[in-house]
Short mmCIF file of C-alpha atoms in Angstrom, two decimals:
data_model
loop_
_atom_site.label_atom_id
_atom_site.label_comp_id
_atom_site.label_asym_id
_atom_site.label_seq_id
_atom_site.Cartn_x
_atom_site.Cartn_y
_atom_site.Cartn_z
CA ARG A 1 35.45 165.91 21.37
CA THR A 2 37.53 165.29 24.51
CA LEU A 3 35.45 167.79 26.47
CA VAL A 4 32.17 166.15 25.40
CA ASP A 5 33.45 162.67 26.24
CA SER A 6 34.54 163.75 29.71
CA ALA A 7 31.14 165.38 30.38
CA ASP A 8 29.27 162.26 29.25
CA LEU A 9 31.29 160.09 31.64
CA MET A 10 30.29 162.32 34.55
CA LEU A 11 26.55 162.04 33.88
CA PRO A 12 24.43 159.86 36.21
CA GLU A 13 23.08 156.57 34.93
CA GLY A 14 20.11 157.07 32.62
CA VAL A 15 21.03 160.64 31.73
CA ARG A 16 22.34 161.49 28.28
CA SER A 17 23.79 164.62 26.78
CA ILE A 18 22.30 166.47 23.81
CA GLN A 19 24.65 168.54 21.69
CA LEU A 20 23.21 171.67 20.12
CA GLU A 21 24.53 173.28 16.98
CA PRO A 22 25.77 176.86 17.36
CA GLY A 23 22.98 179.40 16.92
CA PRO A 24 19.62 177.70 17.67
CA SER A 25 17.85 178.44 20.95
CA GLY A 26 15.79 176.04 23.04
CA GLY A 27 13.82 175.77 26.24
CA VAL A 28 14.69 173.68 29.29
CA GLY A 29 12.85 172.91 32.51
CA ALA A 30 15.89 173.35 34.74
CA LEU A 31 19.30 174.65 33.77
CA GLN A 32 22.52 173.85 35.60
CA VAL A 33 25.58 175.84 34.63
CA VAL A 34 29.00 174.37 35.40
CA SER A 35 31.56 177.04 36.18
CA ALA A 36 35.20 176.82 35.20
CA ALA A 37 37.31 174.79 37.61
CA GLY A 38 39.91 177.54 37.64
CA TYR A 39 40.63 180.67 35.68
CA ILE A 40 43.75 182.74 35.09
CA PRO A 41 44.26 185.48 32.49
CA PHE A 42 45.80 184.20 29.27
CA ASP A 43 47.81 187.39 28.90
CA ARG A 44 48.18 190.55 30.95
CA ARG A 45 47.07 193.90 29.58
CA PRO A 46 49.81 196.51 29.24
CA GLY A 47 49.93 198.61 32.36
CA ALA A 48 47.90 196.14 34.44
CA LYS A 49 48.50 196.19 38.16
CA GLU A 50 50.69 193.47 39.56
CA GLY A 51 49.03 190.42 41.05
CA HIS A 52 46.14 188.29 39.80
CA SER A 53 44.21 185.19 40.77
CA HIS A 54 46.12 181.94 40.55
CA GLY A 55 42.96 179.83 40.75
CA LEU A 56 41.15 178.03 43.57
CA PHE A 57 40.47 174.30 43.52
CA SER A 58 38.30 172.02 45.64
CA GLY A 59 40.23 168.93 46.67
CA SER A 60 37.08 167.02 47.64
CA ALA A 61 35.41 167.77 44.29
CA LEU A 62 38.45 166.80 42.24
CA ARG A 63 39.07 163.60 44.19
CA SER A 64 35.39 162.65 43.90
CA MET A 65 35.54 163.23 40.15
CA ARG A 66 38.69 161.10 39.86
CA GLU A 67 37.08 158.24 41.78
CA HIS A 68 33.91 158.43 39.71
CA LEU A 69 35.84 158.35 36.44
CA ALA A 70 37.96 155.45 37.66
CA SER A 71 34.79 153.45 38.36
CA ARG A 72 33.41 154.23 34.89
CA ILE A 73 36.60 153.84 32.84
CA GLY A 74 38.63 151.27 34.73
CA PRO A 75 42.41 150.81 34.61
CA GLY A 76 44.48 150.64 31.45
CA ASN A 77 45.95 147.47 29.99
CA GLY A 78 49.06 147.70 32.14
CA GLU A 79 51.27 148.71 29.23
CA GLN A 80 51.11 152.45 29.80
CA PRO A 81 54.42 154.10 30.70
CA ARG A 82 54.91 155.14 34.33
CA ARG A 83 57.29 158.02 33.67
CA LEU A 84 55.93 160.54 31.20
CA LEU A 85 57.66 163.29 29.25
CA LEU A 86 54.94 165.50 27.79
CA ARG A 87 55.58 167.02 24.38
CA ARG A 88 53.40 169.82 23.03
CA ASN A 89 52.72 171.41 19.66
CA SER A 90 52.09 175.08 20.26
CA ALA A 91 53.11 178.46 18.88
CA TYR A 92 53.50 179.76 22.42
CA ARG A 93 55.98 179.05 25.23
CA ALA A 94 58.17 176.72 23.18
CA LEU A 95 60.88 174.91 25.14
CA LYS A 96 63.75 175.39 22.71
CA ASN A 97 65.92 172.50 23.96
CA GLU A 98 63.08 169.99 24.32
CA GLN A 99 64.93 167.44 22.20
CA GLU A 100 67.92 167.58 24.55
CA LEU A 101 65.59 167.02 27.49
CA GLU A 102 64.07 163.97 25.79
CA GLU A 103 67.50 162.45 25.11
CA ARG A 104 68.67 162.96 28.69
CA LEU A 105 65.51 161.54 30.25
CA ALA A 106 65.15 158.45 28.03
CA PRO A 107 67.81 156.45 29.97
CA HIS A 108 65.83 157.09 33.16
CA GLY A 109 62.70 155.36 31.93
CA PHE A 110 60.77 158.31 30.50
CA ASP A 111 58.50 157.83 27.49
CA VAL A 112 57.47 160.73 25.26
CA VAL A 113 53.71 161.24 25.01
CA TYR A 114 51.55 163.75 23.11
CA PRO A 115 48.37 164.05 25.20
CA GLU A 116 46.50 166.01 22.52
CA ARG A 117 46.70 162.93 20.26
CA LEU A 118 44.83 160.78 22.80
CA ASP A 119 41.11 160.64 23.48
CA PHE A 120 39.81 161.35 26.96
CA VAL A 121 39.74 157.73 28.15
CA GLU A 122 43.31 157.19 26.95
CA GLN A 123 44.49 160.34 28.72
CA PHE A 124 42.78 159.31 31.96
CA GLN A 125 44.29 155.82 31.92
CA LEU A 126 47.73 157.16 31.03
CA PHE A 127 47.91 159.72 33.83
CA SER A 128 46.16 157.57 36.43
CA GLY A 129 49.05 155.12 36.14
CA ALA A 130 51.87 157.67 36.23
CA GLU A 131 54.48 157.96 38.94
CA MET A 132 56.33 160.99 37.52
CA VAL A 133 55.44 163.56 34.85
CA VAL A 134 57.85 166.05 33.24
CA GLY A 135 57.27 168.63 30.54
CA ALA A 136 56.83 172.22 29.41
CA THR A 137 53.95 174.11 30.98
CA GLY A 138 50.70 173.85 29.03
CA ALA A 139 47.09 172.70 29.15
CA ALA A 140 48.07 169.00 29.14
CA PHE A 141 49.15 169.36 32.76
CA ALA A 142 45.49 169.64 33.77
CA ASN A 143 45.62 165.84 33.54
CA LEU A 144 47.61 165.84 36.78
CA ILE A 145 44.27 165.66 38.61
CA PHE A 146 44.07 162.04 37.41
CA CYS A 147 47.51 161.08 38.72
CA PRO A 148 47.74 158.92 41.86
CA PRO A 149 48.51 160.77 45.12
CA GLN A 150 52.21 161.59 45.61
CA THR A 151 52.93 161.67 41.89
CA HIS A 152 55.85 164.03 41.25
CA ILE A 153 55.11 166.67 38.59
CA VAL A 154 58.05 168.62 37.14
CA ILE A 155 57.00 171.63 35.07
CA CYS A 156 59.40 173.67 32.93
CA LEU A 157 58.67 177.33 32.15
CA SER A 158 60.36 180.66 31.59
CA ALA A 159 61.60 182.67 34.55
CA HIS A 160 58.96 185.41 34.28
CA ARG A 161 57.53 186.78 37.51
CA GLU A 162 53.99 187.13 36.11
CA HIS A 163 53.54 183.39 35.60
CA SER A 164 50.66 181.97 37.63
CA PHE A 165 52.87 179.66 39.66
CA GLY A 166 50.09 178.99 42.14
CA TYR A 167 47.77 177.56 39.48
CA TRP A 168 49.46 174.19 38.94
CA GLN A 169 50.61 174.14 42.55
CA GLY A 170 47.06 174.62 43.85
CA MET A 171 45.65 171.99 41.51
CA ALA A 172 48.30 169.45 42.47
CA ALA A 173 47.93 170.11 46.20
CA ALA A 174 44.16 169.61 45.95
CA VAL A 175 44.65 166.01 44.75
CA GLY A 176 47.69 165.14 46.88
CA ASN A 177 50.44 165.54 44.28
CA ARG A 178 53.56 167.69 44.37
CA ILE A 179 55.02 170.18 41.94
CA SER A 180 58.61 171.12 41.15
CA TYR A 181 59.23 174.05 38.81
CA VAL A 182 62.31 174.31 36.61
CA LEU A 183 62.80 177.87 35.32
CA GLY A 184 64.88 179.02 32.38
CA PRO A 185 65.75 182.23 30.52
CA VAL A 186 63.80 183.55 27.55
CA ALA A 187 65.24 182.47 24.19
CA GLY A 188 64.25 183.86 20.81
CA ALA A 189 62.61 186.98 19.48
CA ARG A 190 59.07 186.55 20.84
CA GLY A 191 59.61 189.04 23.63
CA ALA A 192 59.83 188.82 27.39
CA GLY A 193 56.18 188.10 28.25
CA VAL A 194 54.86 184.93 29.89
CA HIS A 195 54.36 183.35 26.44
CA ALA A 196 57.96 183.80 25.33
CA ASP A 197 60.03 180.84 24.15
CA TYR A 198 62.71 179.72 26.60
CA ARG A 199 65.44 177.21 27.43
CA ILE A 200 66.09 175.30 30.64
CA ASP A 201 69.18 173.67 32.10
CA VAL A 202 68.50 169.94 31.72
CA ALA A 203 70.71 169.31 34.78
CA ASP A 204 68.06 171.14 36.83
CA VAL A 205 65.40 168.70 35.62
CA LEU A 206 67.60 165.72 36.46
CA GLN A 207 68.13 167.12 39.93
CA ALA A 208 64.38 167.63 40.34
CA ILE A 209 63.68 163.96 39.55
CA GLY A 210 66.47 162.82 41.83
CA VAL A 211 69.17 161.70 39.38
CA ARG A 212 72.53 163.15 38.37
#
């Protein structure tokens, strides 16, 4: 539903979307296909050559989209937290000491949020008012395109060389934000791939946000 809501908000005045059920075909007078904003492989095939695309992003397109959405949605009620700690529910790339991170960041004004529990408007208003965002790498960080320029984004992930480090970096740079990565060793029995569980040194996160 979040994807449909975001598409509807981007439509010009007087234009409405029509959702088709899977299976039926139909005819249209003119068809416009929207490509993916960025693509990276979810997992590497065994034996694949090193190196892959880390995504390309248009700063002017993303900034224009952010401005358009701001004009349609408007600001939040002023009660949204400014420092966000993103929590995620996923079977992949689990940050094993996430609870420790939450406890250490709480005294520094960070509020825990679960973006997947919010609708699109709520996510936009939350991130458009942020000044700092911390969390484990995952799809929720795509919301960084809504953050104000100069927002500091701190992303935790495992120290695996095949991660697409340029993906979040390129997205953030396109909208005027900055990324800090905090890397940690693999932890658990999932293996050593990019989707392995891991731990980070919380002191590294504190250093990244400028506190001791």
